[in-house]
CSV table of C-alpha atoms in Angstrom, one decimal:
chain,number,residue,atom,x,y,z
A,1,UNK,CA,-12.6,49.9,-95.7
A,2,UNK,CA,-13.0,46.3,-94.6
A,3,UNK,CA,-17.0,47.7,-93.9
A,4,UNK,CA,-17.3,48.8,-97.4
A,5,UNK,CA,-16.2,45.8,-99.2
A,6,UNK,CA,-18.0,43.4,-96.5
A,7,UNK,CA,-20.9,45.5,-97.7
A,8,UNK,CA,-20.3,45.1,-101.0
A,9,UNK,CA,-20.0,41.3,-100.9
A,10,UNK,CA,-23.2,41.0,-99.5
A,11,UNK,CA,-24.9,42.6,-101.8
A,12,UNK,CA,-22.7,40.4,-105.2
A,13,UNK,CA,-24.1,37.5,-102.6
A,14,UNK,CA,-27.3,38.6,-102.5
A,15,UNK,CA,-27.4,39.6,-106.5
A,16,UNK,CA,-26.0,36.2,-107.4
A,17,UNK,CA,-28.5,34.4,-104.4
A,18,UNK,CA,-31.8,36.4,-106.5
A,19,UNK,CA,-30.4,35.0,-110.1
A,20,UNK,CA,-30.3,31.5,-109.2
A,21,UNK,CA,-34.0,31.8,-107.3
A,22,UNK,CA,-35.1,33.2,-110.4
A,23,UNK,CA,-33.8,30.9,-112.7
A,24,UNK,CA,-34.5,28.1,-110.7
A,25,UNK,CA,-38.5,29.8,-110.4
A,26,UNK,CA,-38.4,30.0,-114.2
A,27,UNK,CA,-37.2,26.8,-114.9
A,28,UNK,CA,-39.6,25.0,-112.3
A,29,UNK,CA,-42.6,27.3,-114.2
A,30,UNK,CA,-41.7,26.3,-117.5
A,31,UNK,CA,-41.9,22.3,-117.0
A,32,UNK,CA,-45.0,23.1,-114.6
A,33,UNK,CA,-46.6,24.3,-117.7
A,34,UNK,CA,-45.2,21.8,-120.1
A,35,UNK,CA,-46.8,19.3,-117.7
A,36,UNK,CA,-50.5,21.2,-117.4
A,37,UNK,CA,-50.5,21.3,-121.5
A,38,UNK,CA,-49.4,17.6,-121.6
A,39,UNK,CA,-46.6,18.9,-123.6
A,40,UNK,CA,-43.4,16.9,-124.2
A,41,UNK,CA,-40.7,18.1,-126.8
A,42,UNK,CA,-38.2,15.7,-126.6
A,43,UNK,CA,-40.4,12.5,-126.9
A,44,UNK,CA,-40.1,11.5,-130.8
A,45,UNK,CA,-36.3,12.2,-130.8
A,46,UNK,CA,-35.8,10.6,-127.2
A,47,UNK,CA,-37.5,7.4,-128.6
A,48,UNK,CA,-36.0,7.8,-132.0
A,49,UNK,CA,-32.5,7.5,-129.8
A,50,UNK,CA,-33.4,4.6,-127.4
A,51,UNK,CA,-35.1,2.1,-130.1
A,52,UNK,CA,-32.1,2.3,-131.7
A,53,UNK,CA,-30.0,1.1,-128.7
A,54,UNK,CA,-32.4,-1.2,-127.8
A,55,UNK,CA,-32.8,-3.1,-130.3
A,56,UNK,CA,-28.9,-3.2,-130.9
A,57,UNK,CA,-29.0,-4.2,-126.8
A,58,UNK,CA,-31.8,-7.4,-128.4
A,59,UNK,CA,-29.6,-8.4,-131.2
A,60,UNK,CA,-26.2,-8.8,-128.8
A,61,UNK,CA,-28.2,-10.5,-126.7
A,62,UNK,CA,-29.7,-12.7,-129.3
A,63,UNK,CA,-26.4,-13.5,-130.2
A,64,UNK,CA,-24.8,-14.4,-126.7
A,65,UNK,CA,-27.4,-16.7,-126.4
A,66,UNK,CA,-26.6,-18.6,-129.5
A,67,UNK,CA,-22.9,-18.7,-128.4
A,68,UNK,CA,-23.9,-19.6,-124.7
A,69,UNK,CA,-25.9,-22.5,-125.5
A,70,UNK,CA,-23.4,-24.4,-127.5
A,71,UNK,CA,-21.5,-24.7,-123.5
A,72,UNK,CA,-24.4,-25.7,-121.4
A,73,UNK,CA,-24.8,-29.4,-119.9
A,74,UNK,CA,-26.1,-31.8,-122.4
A,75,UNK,CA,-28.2,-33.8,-119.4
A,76,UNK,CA,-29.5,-30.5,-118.0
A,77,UNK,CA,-30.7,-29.6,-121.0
A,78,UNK,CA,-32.2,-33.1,-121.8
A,79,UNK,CA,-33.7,-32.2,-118.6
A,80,UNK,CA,-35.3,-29.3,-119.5
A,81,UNK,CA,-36.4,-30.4,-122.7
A,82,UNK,CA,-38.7,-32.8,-121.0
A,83,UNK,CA,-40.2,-30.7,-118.8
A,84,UNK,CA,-40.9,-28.0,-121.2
A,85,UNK,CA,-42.5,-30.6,-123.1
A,86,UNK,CA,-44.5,-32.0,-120.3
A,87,UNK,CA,-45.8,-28.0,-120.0
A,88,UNK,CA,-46.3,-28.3,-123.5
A,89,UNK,CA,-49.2,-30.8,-123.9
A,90,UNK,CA,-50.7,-29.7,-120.8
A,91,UNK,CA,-51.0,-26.3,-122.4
A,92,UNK,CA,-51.8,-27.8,-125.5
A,93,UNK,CA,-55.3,-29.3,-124.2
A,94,UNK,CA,-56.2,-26.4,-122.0
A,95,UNK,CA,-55.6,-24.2,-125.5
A,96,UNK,CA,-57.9,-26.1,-126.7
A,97,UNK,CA,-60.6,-26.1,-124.8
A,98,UNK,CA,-60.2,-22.5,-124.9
A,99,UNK,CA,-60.7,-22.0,-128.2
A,100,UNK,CA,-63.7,-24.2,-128.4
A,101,UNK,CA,-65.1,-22.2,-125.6
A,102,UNK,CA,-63.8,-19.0,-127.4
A,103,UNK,CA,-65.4,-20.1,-130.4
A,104,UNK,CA,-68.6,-21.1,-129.3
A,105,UNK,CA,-68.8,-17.3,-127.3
A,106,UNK,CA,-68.1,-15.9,-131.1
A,107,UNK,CA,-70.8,-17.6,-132.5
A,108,UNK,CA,-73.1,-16.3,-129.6
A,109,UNK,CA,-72.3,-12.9,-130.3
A,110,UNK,CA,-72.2,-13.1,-134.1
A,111,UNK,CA,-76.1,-14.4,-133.2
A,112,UNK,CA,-76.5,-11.6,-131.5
A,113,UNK,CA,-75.4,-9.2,-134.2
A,114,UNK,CA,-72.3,-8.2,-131.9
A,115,UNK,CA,-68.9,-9.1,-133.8
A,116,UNK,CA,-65.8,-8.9,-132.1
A,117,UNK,CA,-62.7,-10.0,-134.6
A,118,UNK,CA,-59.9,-7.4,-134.0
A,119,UNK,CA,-57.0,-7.1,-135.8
A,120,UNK,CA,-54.2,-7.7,-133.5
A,121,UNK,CA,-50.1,-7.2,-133.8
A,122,UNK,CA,-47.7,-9.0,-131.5
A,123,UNK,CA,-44.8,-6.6,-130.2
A,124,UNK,CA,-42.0,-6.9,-128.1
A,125,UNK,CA,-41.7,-5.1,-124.8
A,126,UNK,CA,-38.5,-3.0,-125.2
A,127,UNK,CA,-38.6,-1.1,-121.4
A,128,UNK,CA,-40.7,-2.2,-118.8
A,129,UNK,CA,-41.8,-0.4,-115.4
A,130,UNK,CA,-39.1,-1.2,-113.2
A,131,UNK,CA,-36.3,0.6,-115.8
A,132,UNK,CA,-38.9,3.6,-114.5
A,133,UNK,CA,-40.9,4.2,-112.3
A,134,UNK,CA,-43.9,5.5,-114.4
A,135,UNK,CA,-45.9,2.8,-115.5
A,136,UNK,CA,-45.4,2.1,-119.1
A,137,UNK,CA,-43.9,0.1,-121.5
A,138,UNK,CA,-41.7,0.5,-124.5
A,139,UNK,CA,-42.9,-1.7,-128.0
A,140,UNK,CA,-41.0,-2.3,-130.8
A,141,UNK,CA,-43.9,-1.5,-133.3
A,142,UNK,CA,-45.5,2.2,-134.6
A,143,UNK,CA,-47.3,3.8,-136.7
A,144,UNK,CA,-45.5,2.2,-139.5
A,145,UNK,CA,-47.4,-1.1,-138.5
A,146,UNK,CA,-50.5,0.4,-137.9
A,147,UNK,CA,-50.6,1.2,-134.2
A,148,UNK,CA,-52.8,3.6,-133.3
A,149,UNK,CA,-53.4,5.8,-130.1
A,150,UNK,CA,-56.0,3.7,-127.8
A,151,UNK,CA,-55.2,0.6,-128.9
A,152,UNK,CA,-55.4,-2.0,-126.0
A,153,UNK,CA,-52.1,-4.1,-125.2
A,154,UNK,CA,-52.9,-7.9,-124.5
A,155,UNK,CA,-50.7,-10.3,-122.6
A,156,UNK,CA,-51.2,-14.0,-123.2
A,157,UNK,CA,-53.9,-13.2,-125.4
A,158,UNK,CA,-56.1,-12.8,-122.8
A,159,UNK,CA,-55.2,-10.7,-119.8
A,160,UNK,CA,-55.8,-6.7,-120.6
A,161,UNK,CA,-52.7,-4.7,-119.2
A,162,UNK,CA,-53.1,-1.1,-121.0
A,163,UNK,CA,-53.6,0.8,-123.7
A,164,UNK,CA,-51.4,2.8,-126.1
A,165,UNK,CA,-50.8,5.8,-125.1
A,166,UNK,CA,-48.3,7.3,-127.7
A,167,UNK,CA,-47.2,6.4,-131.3
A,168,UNK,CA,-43.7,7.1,-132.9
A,169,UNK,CA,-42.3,5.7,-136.0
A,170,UNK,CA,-41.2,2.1,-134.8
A,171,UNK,CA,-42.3,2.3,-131.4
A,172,UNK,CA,-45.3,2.8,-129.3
A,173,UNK,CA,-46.0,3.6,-125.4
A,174,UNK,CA,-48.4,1.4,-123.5
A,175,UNK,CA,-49.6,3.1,-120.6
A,176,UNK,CA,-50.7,0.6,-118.2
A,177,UNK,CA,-53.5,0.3,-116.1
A,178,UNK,CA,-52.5,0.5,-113.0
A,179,UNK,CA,-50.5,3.7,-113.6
A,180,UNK,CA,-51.2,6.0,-110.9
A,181,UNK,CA,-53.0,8.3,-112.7
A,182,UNK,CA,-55.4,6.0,-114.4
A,183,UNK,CA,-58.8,5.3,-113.9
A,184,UNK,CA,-60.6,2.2,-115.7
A,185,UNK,CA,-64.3,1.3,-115.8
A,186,UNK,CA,-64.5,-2.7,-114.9
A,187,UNK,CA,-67.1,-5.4,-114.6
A,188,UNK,CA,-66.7,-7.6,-111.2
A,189,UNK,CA,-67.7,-11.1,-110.9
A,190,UNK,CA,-70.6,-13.1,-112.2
A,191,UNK,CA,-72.9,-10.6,-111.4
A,192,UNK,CA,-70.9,-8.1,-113.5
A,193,UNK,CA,-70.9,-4.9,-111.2
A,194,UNK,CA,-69.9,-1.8,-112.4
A,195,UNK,CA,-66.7,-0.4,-110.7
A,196,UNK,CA,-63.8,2.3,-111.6
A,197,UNK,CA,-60.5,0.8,-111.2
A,198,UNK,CA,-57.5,3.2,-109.4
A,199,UNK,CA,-54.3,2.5,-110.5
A,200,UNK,CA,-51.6,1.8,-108.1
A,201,UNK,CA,-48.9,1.3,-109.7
A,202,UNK,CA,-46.3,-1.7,-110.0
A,203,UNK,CA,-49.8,-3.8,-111.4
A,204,UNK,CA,-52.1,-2.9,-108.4
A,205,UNK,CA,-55.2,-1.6,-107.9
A,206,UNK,CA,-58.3,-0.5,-105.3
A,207,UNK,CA,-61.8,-0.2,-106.3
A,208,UNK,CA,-65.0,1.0,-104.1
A,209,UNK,CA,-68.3,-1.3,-104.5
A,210,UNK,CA,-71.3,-0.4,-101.8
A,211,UNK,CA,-71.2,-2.8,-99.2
A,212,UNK,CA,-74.0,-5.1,-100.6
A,213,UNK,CA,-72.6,-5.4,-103.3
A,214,UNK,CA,-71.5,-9.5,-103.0
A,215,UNK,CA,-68.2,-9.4,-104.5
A,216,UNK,CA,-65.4,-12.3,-103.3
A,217,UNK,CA,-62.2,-13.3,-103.1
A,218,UNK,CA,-61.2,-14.8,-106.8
A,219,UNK,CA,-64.1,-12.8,-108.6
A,220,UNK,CA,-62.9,-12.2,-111.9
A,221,UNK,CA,-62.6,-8.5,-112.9
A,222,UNK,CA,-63.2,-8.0,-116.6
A,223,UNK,CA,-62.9,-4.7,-118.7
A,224,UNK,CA,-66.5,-3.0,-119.0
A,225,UNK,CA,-66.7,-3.8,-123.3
A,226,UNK,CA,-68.4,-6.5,-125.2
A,227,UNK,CA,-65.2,-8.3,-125.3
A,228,UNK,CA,-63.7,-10.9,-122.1
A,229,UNK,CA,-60.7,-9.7,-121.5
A,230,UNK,CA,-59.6,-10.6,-118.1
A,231,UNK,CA,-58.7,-7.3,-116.1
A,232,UNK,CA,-58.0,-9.2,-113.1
A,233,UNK,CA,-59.0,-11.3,-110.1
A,234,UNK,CA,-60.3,-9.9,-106.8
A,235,UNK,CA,-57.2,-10.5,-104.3
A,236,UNK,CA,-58.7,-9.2,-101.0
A,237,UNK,CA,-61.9,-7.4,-100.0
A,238,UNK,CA,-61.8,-5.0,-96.9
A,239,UNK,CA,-65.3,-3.9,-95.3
A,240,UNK,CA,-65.5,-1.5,-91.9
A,241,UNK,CA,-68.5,-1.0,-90.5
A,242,UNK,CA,-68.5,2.3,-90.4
A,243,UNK,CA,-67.7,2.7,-94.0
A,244,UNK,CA,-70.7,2.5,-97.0
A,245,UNK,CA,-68.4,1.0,-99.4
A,246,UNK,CA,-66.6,-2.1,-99.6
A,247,UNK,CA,-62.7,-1.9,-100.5
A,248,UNK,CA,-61.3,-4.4,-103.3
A,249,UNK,CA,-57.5,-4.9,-103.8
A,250,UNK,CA,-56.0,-6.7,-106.9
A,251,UNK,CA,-53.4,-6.5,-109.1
A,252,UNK,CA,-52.6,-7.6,-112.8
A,253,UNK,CA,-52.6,-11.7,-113.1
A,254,UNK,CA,-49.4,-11.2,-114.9
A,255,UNK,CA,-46.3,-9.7,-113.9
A,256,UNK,CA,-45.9,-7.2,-115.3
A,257,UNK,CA,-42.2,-6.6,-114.5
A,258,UNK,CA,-41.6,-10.2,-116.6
A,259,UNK,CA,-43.7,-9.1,-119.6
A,260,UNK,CA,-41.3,-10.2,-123.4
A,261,UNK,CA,-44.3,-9.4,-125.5
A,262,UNK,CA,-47.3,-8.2,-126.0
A,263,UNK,CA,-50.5,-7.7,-128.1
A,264,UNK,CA,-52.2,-4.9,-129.3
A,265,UNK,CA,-55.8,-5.2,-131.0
A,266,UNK,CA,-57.9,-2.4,-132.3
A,267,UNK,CA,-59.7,-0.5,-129.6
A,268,UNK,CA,-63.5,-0.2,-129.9
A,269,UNK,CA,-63.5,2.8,-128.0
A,270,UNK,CA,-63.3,1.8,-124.9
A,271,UNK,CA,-59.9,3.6,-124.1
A,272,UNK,CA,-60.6,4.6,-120.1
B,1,UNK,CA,-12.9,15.0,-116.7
B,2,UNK,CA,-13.0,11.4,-118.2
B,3,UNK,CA,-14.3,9.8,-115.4
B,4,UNK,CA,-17.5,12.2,-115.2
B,5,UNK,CA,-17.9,11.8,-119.1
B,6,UNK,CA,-17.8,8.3,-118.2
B,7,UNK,CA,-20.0,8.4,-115.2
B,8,UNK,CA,-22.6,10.6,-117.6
B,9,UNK,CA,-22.6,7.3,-120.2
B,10,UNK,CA,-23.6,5.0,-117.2
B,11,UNK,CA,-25.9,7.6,-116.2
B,12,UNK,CA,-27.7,7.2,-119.8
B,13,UNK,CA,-26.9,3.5,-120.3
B,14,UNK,CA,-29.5,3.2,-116.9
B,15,UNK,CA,-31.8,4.9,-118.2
B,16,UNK,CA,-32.3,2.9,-120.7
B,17,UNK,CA,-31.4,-0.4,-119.3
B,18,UNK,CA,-31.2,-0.5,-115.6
B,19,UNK,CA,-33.6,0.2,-112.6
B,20,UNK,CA,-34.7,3.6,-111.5
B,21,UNK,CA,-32.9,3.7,-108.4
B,22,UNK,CA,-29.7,2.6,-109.9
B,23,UNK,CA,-30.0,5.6,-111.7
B,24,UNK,CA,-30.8,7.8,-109.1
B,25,UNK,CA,-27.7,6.1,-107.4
B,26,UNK,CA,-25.3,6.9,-110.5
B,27,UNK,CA,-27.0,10.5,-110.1
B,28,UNK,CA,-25.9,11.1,-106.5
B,29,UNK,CA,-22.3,9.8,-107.5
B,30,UNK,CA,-22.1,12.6,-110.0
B,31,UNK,CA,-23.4,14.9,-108.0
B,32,UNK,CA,-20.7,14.4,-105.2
B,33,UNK,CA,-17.9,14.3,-107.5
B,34,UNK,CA,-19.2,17.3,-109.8
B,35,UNK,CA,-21.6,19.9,-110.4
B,36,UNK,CA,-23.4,18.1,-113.0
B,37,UNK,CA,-26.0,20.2,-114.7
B,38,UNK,CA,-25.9,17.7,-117.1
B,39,UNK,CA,-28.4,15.9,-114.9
B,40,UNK,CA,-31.4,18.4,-116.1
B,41,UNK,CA,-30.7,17.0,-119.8
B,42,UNK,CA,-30.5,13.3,-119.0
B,43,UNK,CA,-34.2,13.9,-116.7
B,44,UNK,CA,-35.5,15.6,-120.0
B,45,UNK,CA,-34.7,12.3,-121.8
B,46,UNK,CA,-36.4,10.0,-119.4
B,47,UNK,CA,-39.3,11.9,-119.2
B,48,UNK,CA,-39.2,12.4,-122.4
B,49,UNK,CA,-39.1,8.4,-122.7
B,50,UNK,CA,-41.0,6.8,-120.2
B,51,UNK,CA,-44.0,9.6,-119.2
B,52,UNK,CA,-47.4,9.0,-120.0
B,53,UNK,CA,-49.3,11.7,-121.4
B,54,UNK,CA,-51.7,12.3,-118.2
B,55,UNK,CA,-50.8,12.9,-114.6
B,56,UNK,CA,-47.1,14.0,-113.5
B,57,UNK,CA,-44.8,14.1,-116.6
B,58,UNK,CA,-41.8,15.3,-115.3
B,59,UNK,CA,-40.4,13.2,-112.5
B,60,UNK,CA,-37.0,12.3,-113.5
B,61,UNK,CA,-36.4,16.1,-114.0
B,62,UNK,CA,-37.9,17.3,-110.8
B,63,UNK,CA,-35.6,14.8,-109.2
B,64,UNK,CA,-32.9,15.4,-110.7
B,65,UNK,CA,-33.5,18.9,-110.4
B,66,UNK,CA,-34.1,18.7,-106.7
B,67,UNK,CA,-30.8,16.6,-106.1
B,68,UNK,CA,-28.2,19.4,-107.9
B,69,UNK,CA,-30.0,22.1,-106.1
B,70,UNK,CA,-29.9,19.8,-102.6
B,71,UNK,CA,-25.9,18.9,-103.5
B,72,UNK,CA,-25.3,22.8,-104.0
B,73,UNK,CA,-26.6,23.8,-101.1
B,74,UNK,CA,-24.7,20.7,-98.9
B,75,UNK,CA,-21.7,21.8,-100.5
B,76,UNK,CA,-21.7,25.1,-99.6
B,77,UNK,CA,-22.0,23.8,-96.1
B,78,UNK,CA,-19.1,21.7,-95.9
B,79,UNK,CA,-16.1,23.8,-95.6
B,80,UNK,CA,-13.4,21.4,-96.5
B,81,UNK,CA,-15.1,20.0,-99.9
B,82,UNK,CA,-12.8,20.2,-102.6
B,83,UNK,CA,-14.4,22.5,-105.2
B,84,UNK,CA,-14.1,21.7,-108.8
């Protein structure tokens, strides 16, 4: 008797151990195709969710602050002031100097028959990579303000960090360069050599140049377009002997784990 | 059952707001406390959030995924886990 029911436990076990394989097979085959067919069925409700509580999270916060400030110490403060304002003018005269240099570079091109004025939108960064561990960011601007897939996103006006990669109502995704999977044509140095950037993630990169190739320290890596956008500046440069290729690290020139805001201009097709 | 209603919101609430791995931390709290299927869900709606359209797409699920079927199996092992 005991026999006959151990028996027949086994095999309930063994019926119940082949159900949950399956299922589990099924389920692991379903989002392995999902992910071949870049398909994603939850995204415009998932974002329709979050910008909601995000920008709810922005206006609490917005609102602390007001109430905060009214407690801090006047002489700190002062303190603060002055130094801000000490930043300020030096920025102030290194703007411009920029913009007579950027101006002048217009003109060039314009000469040239090359125009580069973009339309550009500033946004505000709602997630940023460390909330996950893809590389993206969340803006607060879509479609209904004229984003459009392949845009590039801007920090600081002038330091290229991605592209858009997806466009919902009132919010957009920016896949960054260095996101694992990415691959980005650049231009290194003054010599403007032709390189692929590999993403790293968490703002890093490699890239392979042959080995006579002179590249340095503090080159300055711009996208390959008719634009200057700085992509970033050569950190480190690794050559072994026995290898053809020389190996260049370097990463964004702004954190991207600080970024508040950013820009997106019109892409001229040069999404990578 | 409030507490793992409550443990689910912080489970969202980091998605949204906090680190990965404080997420993944909330996760395996769930997990020990409760068989929390709910966890496939919540990967959906990261992925579904924060996954670019090229290269691996489903990492929060996989994970998630891959720590319900680990705590199942760990579980099963231990012989004086209180079974909910």
């Amino acid at each position: 008797m005991k026999m006959i029911l151990r028996q027949q436990h086994n095999r309930r076990t063994q019926k119940v151990i082949l159900i949950r394989a399956g299922a589990i097979t099924l389920f692991i085959g379903v989002l392995v195709v999902f992910n071949i067919f870049n398909f994603n069925p939850f995204s415009r409700v998932a974002h329709a969710v979050a910008s909601f509580l995000w920008q709810s999270e922005d206006a609490l916060s917005d609102t602390l602050g007001s109430v905060t400030i009214a407690f801090r110490d006047k002489a700190a403060l002062l303190k603060e002031n002055q130094r801000l304002l000490g930043e300020l003018y030096k920025n102030q005269s290194l703007a411009l100097s920029n913009d007579a240099l950027r101006a002048e570079l217009t003109e060039l091109k314009f000469l040239l028959g090359r125009t580069t004025d973009r339309p550009s939108i500033l946004a505000s960064v709602l997630s940023r990579p460390v909330v996950s561990p893809y590389d993206t960011l969340i803006i607060d601007i879509g479609s209904d303000t004229g984003v459009h897939a392949g845009d590039l996103a801007l920090v600081l006006r002038d330091f290229v960090v991605g592209y858009v990669s997806r466009v919902y109502g009132s919010t957009s995704q920016i896949t960054l360069y260095s996101s694992p999977s990415e691959q980005t044509n650049i231009l290194i140095g003054e010599e403007r050599i032709p390189a692929v950037a590999f993403g790293r993630g968490g703002g890093n990169f490699i890239a392979d140049v042959p080995r006579d190739a002179r590249v340095h320290e503090g080159d300055i890596i711009t996208l390959a377009n008719i634009d200057t956008e700085v992509f970033s500046v050569v950190e480190a440069v690794i050559e072994e002997p026995e290898n053809a290729f020389q190996r260049l690290m370097f990463k964004n020139p702004v954190n991207i784990f600080n970024v508040v805001w950013v820009e997106i201009v019109q892409s001229d097709n040069v999404t990578p | 059952m409030i507490v793992r209603i409550l443990l689910s919101l912080a489970v969202v609430m980091s998605i949204l707001y906090f680190p990965w791995w404080m997420t993944l931390i909330l996760c395996v709290i769930l997990l020990i406390r409760y068989p929390a299927y709910e966890l496939i869900a919540y990967g959906l709606f990261a992925d579904a959030l924060y996954a670019p359209p090229s290269g691996i797409q489903y990492l929060f699920t996989f994970t998630f995924f891959l720590l319900l079927c680990v705590s199942f199996v760990i579980k099963s092992k231990i012989i004086f886990y209180h079974r909910t």
